[in-house]
CSV table of C-alpha atoms and ligand atoms in Angstrom, one decimal:
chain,number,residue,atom,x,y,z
A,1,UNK,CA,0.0,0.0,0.0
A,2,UNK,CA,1.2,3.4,-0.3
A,3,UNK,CA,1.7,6.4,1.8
A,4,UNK,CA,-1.4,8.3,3.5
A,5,UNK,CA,-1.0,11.4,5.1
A,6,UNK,CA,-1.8,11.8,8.7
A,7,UNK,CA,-1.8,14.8,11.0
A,8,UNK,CA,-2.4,15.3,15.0
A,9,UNK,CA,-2.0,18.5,17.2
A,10,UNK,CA,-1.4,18.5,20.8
A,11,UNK,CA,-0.8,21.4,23.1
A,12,UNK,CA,2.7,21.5,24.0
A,13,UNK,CA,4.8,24.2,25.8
A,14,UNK,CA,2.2,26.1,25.7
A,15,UNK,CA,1.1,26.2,21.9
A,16,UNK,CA,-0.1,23.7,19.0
A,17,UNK,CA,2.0,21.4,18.1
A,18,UNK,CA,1.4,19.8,15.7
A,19,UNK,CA,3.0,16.9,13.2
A,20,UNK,CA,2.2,15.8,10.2
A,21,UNK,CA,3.6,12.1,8.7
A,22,UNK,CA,3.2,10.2,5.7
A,23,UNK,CA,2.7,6.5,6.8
A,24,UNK,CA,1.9,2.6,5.5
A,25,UNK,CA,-1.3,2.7,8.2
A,26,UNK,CA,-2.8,4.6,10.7
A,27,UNK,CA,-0.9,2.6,13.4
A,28,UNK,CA,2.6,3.1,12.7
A,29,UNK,CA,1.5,6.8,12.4
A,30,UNK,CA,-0.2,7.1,15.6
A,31,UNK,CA,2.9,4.7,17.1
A,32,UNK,CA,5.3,7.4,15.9
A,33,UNK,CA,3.8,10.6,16.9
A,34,UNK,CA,2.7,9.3,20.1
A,35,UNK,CA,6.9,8.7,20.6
A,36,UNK,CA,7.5,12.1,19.3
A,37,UNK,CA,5.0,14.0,21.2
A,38,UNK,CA,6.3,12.0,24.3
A,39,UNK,CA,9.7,13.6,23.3
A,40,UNK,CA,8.7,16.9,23.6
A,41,UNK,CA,6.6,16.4,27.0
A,42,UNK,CA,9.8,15.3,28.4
A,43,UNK,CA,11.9,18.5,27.1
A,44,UNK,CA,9.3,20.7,28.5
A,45,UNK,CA,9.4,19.2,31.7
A,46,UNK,CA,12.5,19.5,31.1
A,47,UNK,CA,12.8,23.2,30.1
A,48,UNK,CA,9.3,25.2,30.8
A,49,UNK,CA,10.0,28.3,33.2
A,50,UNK,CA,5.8,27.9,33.7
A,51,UNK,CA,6.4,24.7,35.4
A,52,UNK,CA,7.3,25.0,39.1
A,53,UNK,CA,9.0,21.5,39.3
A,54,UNK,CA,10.8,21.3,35.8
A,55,UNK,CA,14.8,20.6,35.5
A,56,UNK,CA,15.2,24.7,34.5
A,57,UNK,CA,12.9,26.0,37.4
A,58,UNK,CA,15.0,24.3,39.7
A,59,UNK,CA,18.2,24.4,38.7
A,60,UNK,CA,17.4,28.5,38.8
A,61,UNK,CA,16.5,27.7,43.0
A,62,UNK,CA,19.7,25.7,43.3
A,63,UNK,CA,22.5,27.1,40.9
A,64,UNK,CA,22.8,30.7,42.7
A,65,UNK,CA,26.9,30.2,43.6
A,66,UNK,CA,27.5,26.7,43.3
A,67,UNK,CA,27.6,24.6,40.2
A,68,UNK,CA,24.6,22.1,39.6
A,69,UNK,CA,24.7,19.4,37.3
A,70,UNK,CA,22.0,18.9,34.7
A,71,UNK,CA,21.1,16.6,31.7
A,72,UNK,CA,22.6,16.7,28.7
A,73,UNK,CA,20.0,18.0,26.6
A,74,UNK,CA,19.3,21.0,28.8
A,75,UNK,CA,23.2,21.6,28.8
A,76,UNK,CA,23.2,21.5,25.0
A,77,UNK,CA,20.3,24.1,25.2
A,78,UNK,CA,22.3,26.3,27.9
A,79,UNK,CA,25.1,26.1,25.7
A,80,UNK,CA,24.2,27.1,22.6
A,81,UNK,CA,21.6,30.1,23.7
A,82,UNK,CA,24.8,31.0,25.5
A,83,UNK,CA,27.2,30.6,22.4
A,84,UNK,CA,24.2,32.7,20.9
A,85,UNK,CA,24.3,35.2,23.7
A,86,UNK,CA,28.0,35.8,23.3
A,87,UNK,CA,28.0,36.3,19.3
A,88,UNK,CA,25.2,38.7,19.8
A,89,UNK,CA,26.4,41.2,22.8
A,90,UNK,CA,23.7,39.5,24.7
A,91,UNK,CA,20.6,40.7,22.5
A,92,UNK,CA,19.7,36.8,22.4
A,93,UNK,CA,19.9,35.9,26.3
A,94,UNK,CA,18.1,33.1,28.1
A,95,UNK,CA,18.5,35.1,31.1
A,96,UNK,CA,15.9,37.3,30.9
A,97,UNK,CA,13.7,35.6,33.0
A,98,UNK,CA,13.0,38.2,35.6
A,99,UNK,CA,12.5,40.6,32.6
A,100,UNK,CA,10.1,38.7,30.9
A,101,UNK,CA,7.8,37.9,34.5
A,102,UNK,CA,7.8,41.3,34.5
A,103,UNK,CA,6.3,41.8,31.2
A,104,UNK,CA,3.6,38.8,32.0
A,105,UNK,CA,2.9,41.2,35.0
A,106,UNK,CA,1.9,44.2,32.5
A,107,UNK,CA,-0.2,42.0,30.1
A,108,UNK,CA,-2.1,41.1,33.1
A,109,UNK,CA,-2.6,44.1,35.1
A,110,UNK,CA,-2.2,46.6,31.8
A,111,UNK,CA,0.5,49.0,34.1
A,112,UNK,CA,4.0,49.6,32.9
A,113,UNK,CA,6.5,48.1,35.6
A,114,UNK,CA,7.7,51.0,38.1
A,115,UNK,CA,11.5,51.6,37.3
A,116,UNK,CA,12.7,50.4,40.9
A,117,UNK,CA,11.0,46.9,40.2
A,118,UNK,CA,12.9,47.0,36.5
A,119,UNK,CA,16.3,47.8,38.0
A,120,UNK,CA,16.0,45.3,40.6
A,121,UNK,CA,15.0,42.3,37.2
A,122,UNK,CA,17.7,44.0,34.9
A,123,UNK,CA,20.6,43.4,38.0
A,124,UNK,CA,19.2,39.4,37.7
A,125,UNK,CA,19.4,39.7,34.2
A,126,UNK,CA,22.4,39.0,31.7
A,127,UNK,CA,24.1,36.4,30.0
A,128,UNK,CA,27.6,37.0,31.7
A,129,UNK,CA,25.4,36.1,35.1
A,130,UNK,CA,25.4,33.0,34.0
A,131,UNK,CA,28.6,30.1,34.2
A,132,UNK,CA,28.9,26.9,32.2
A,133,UNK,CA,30.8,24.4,32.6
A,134,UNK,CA,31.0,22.1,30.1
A,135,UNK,CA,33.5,19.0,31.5
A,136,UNK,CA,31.3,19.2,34.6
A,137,UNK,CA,28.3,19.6,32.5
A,138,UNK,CA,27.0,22.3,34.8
A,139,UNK,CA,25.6,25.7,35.6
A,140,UNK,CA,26.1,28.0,38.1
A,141,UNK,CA,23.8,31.6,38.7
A,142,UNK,CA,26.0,34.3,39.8
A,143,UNK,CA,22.9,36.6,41.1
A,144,UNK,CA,20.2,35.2,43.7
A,145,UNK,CA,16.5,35.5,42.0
A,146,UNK,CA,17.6,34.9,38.4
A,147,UNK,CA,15.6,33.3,36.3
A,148,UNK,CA,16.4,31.3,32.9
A,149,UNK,CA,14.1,31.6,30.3
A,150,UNK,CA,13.7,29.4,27.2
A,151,UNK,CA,11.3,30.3,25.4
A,152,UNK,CA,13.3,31.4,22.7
A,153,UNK,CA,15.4,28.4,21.5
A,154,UNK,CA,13.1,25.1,23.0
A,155,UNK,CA,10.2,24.5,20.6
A,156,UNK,CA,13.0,24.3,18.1
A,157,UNK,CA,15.0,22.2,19.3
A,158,UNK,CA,11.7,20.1,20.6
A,159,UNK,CA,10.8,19.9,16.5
A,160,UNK,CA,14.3,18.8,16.2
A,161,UNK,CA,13.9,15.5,18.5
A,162,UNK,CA,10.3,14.7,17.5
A,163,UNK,CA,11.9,14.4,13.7
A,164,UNK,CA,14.5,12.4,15.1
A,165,UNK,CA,11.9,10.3,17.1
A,166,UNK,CA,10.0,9.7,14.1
A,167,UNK,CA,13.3,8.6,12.4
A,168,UNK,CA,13.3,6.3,14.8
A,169,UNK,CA,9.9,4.7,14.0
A,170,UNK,CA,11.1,4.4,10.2
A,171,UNK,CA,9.0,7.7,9.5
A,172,UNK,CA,11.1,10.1,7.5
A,173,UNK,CA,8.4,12.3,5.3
A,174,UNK,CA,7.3,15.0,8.3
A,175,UNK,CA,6.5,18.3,9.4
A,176,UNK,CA,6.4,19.3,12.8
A,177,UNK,CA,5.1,22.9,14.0
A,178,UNK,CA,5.1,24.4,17.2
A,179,UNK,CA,3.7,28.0,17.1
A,180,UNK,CA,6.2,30.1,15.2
A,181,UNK,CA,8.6,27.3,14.5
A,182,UNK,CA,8.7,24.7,11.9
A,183,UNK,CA,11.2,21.5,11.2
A,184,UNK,CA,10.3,19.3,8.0
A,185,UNK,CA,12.0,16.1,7.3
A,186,UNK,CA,11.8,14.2,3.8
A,187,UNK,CA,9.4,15.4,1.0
A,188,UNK,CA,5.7,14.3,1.0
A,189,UNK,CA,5.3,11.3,-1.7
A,190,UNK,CA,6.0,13.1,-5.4
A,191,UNK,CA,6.7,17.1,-4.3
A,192,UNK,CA,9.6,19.0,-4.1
A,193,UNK,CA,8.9,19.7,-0.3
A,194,UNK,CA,6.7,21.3,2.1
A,195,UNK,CA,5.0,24.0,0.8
A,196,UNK,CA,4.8,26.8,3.8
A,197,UNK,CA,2.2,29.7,3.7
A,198,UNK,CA,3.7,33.0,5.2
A,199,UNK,CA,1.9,35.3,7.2
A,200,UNK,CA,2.5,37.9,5.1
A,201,UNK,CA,1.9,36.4,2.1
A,202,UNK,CA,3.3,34.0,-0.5
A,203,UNK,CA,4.9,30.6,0.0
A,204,UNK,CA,8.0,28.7,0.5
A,205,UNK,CA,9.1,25.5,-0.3
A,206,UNK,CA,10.9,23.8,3.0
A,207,UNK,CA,12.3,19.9,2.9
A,208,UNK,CA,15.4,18.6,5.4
A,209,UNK,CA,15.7,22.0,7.3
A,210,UNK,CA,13.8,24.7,9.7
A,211,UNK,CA,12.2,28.0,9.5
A,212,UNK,CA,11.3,29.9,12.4
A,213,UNK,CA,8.8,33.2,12.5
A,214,UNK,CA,9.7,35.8,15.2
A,215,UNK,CA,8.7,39.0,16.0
A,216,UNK,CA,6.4,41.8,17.8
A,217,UNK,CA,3.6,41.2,15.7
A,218,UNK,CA,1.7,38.7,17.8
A,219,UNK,CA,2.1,38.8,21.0
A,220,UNK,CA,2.2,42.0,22.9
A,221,UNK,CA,0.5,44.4,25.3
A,222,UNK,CA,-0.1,48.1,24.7
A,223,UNK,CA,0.6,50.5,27.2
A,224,UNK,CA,-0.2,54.5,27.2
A,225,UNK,CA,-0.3,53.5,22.6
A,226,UNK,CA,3.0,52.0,22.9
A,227,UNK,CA,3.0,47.8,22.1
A,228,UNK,CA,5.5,46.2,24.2
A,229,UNK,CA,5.6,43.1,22.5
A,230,UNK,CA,7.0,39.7,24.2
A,231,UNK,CA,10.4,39.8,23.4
A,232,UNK,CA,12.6,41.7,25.3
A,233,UNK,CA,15.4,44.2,24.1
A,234,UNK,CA,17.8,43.5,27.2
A,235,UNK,CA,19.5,46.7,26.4
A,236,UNK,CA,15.9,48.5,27.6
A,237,UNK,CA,14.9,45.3,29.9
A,238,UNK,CA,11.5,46.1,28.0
A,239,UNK,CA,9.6,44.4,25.2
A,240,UNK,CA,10.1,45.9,21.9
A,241,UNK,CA,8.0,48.5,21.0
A,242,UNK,CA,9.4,48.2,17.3
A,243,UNK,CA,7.5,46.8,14.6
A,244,UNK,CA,9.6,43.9,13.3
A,245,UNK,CA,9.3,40.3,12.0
A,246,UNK,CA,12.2,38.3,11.0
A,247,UNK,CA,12.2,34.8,9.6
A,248,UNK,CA,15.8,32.1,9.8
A,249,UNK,CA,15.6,29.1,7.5
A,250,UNK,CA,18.7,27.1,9.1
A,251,UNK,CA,19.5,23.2,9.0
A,252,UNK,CA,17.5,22.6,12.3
A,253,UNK,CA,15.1,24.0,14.5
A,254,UNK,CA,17.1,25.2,17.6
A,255,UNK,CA,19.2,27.5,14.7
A,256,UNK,CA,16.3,28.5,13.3
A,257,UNK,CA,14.8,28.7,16.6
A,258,UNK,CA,17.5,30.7,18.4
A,259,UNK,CA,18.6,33.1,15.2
A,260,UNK,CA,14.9,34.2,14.2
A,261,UNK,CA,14.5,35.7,18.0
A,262,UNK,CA,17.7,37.4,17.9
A,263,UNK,CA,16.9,38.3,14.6
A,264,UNK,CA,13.9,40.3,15.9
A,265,UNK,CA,15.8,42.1,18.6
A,266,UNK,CA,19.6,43.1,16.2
A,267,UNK,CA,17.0,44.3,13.0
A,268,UNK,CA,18.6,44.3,9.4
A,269,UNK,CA,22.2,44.8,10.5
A,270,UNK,CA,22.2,42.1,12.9
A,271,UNK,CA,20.6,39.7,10.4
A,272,UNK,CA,23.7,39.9,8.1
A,273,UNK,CA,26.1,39.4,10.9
A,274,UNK,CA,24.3,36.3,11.6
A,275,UNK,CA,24.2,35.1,8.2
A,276,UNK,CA,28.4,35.1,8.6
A,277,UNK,CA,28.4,33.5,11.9
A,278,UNK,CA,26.1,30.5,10.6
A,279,UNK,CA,26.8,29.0,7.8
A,280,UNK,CA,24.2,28.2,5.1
A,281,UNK,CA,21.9,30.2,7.6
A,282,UNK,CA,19.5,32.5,5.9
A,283,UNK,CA,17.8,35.7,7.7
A,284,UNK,CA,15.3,37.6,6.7
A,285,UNK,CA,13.8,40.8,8.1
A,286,UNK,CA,10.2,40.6,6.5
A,287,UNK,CA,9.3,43.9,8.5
A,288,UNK,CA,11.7,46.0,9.2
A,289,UNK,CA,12.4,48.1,12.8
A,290,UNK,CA,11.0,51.6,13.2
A,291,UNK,CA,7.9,52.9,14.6
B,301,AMP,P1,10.3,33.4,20.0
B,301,AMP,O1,8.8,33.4,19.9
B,301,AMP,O2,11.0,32.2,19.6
B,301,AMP,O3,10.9,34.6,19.4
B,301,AMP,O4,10.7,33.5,21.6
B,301,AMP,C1,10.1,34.5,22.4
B,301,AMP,C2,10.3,34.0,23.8
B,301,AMP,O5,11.7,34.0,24.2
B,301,AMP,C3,9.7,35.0,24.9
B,301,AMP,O6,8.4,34.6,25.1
B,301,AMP,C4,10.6,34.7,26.1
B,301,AMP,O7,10.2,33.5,26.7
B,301,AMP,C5,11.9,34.5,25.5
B,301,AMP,N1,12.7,35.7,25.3
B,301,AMP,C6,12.3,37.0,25.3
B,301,AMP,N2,13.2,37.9,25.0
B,301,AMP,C7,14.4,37.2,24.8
B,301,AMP,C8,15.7,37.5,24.4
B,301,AMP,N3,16.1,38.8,24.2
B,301,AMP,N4,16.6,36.5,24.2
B,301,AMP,C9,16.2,35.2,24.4
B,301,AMP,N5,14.9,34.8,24.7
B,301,AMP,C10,14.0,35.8,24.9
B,302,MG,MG1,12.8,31.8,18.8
């Protein structure tokens, strides 16, 4: 028989996420995905900053001056939003944490944070806070009440190991979307990849490789006519009022993932810089900065 095309969405990390497979029958289909989506339950628990109990939320109670130990794939995470971090004079910065409570905090109650409250989350905040060691394969917190944050990098890396799950289960034609970022795996039967509809409008073509949508479009408050959206400019410690979207095809999701946020906070210039630093990397500012 040949291959049918199957498609499940799941809320994971706090959006849809959804896969879609090409399989022999329904049951090796539904065998896969249940794998994959499996997969990503355990990276959130791993790395959600919503969940009280996960591996991130506690390692930010325990890290503050000592090192802590933690798994490999939360290292790998670490490490590469803090490679990211470094190339990018810290616009990109899991670290934010306390900044980005704070902007929760404003959605909610509609007020703009008072500046003593700001100070206090932009002294927790900032990527040189933050200490890895990778022989021990462990962090340490250099300021008591930080909080990691990555909201920015996981889903892509969680579309990263529900492909490889699928793999795994002998399923190589997928897609897998969480919100903003997409991974796709082998062709469906017969095209020349996954067609993609923008926002914006148009199409692109996506087959072995990841593209990630970032930007203040989405999701933001508005305060006194200004949109504070949910990315934060750690230069301001606010969210940024700008008007930007930027898209990053790359060879994986956490690149893609990663690069399309820091993308959104550098604008046009820091797009091309990026472009050097990852190679085969493509960025794209589809709206550019400004008011
Ligand atoms: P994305 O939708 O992938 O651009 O990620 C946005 C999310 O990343 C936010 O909801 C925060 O959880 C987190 N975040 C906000 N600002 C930053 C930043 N400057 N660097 C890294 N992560 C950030
Ligand atoms: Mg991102």
């Amino acid at each position: 028989m040949g291959l049918q095309r199957f498609e499940f969405t799941q809320v994971r990390m706090g959006v849809d996420a959804r896969i879609i497979v090409y399989a022999h029958d329904e049951e090796r289909a539904v065998r896969a995905c249940r794998a994959a989506y499996t997969r990503i339950s355990e990276l959130e628990q791993m790395m959600s900053d919503y969940r009280a109990d996960s591996e991130l939320n506690s390692l930010c109670q325990q890290a503050v001056g000592r090192w802590v130990r933690v798994s490999p794939k939360l290292f790998y995470v670490l490490w590469r939003g803090q490679k990211l971090a470094q190339q990018t004079d810290g616009a990109f910065d899991v670290t934010v944490g306390a900044l980005v409570r704070l902007w929760r905090e404003a959605r909610h109650t509609g007020k703009l944070t008072d500046e003593a409250t700001l100070r206090s989350a932009k002294a927790r905040s900032g990527y040189r806070l933050m200490e890895l060691s990778l022989p021990r394969r462990a962090v340490r917190l250099k300021a008591e009440g930080m909080q990691l944050d990555l909201g920015g990098i996981a889903k892509g890396y969680a579309c990263d190991w529900a492909l490889r799950v699928l793999r795994r289960h002998d399923i190589t034609r997928a897609l897998i979307q969480m919100g903003g970022d997409i991974v796709a795996g082998n062709t469906p039967p017969g095209e020349q990849g996954w067609r993609i509809e923008l926002t914006e409008g148009g199409a692109t073509i996506l087959s072995n490789a990841a593209l990630s949508t970032s930007g203040s479009t989405e999701q933001y408050v508005e305060i006194d006519g200004v949109r504070y959206a949910h990315i934060i400019d750690p230069r301001t410690g606010l969210g940024l009022t700008n008007l930007v979207l930027a898209r990053v095809r790359a060879r994986d999701g956490i690149t893609a993932d990663s690069l399309a946020t820091a993308a959104a906070v550098l604008g046009e210039t820091g797009a091309k810089k990026l472009e050097r630093l990852y190679r085969g990397v493509q960025v794209h500012i589809v709206k550019p900065g400004g008011s």
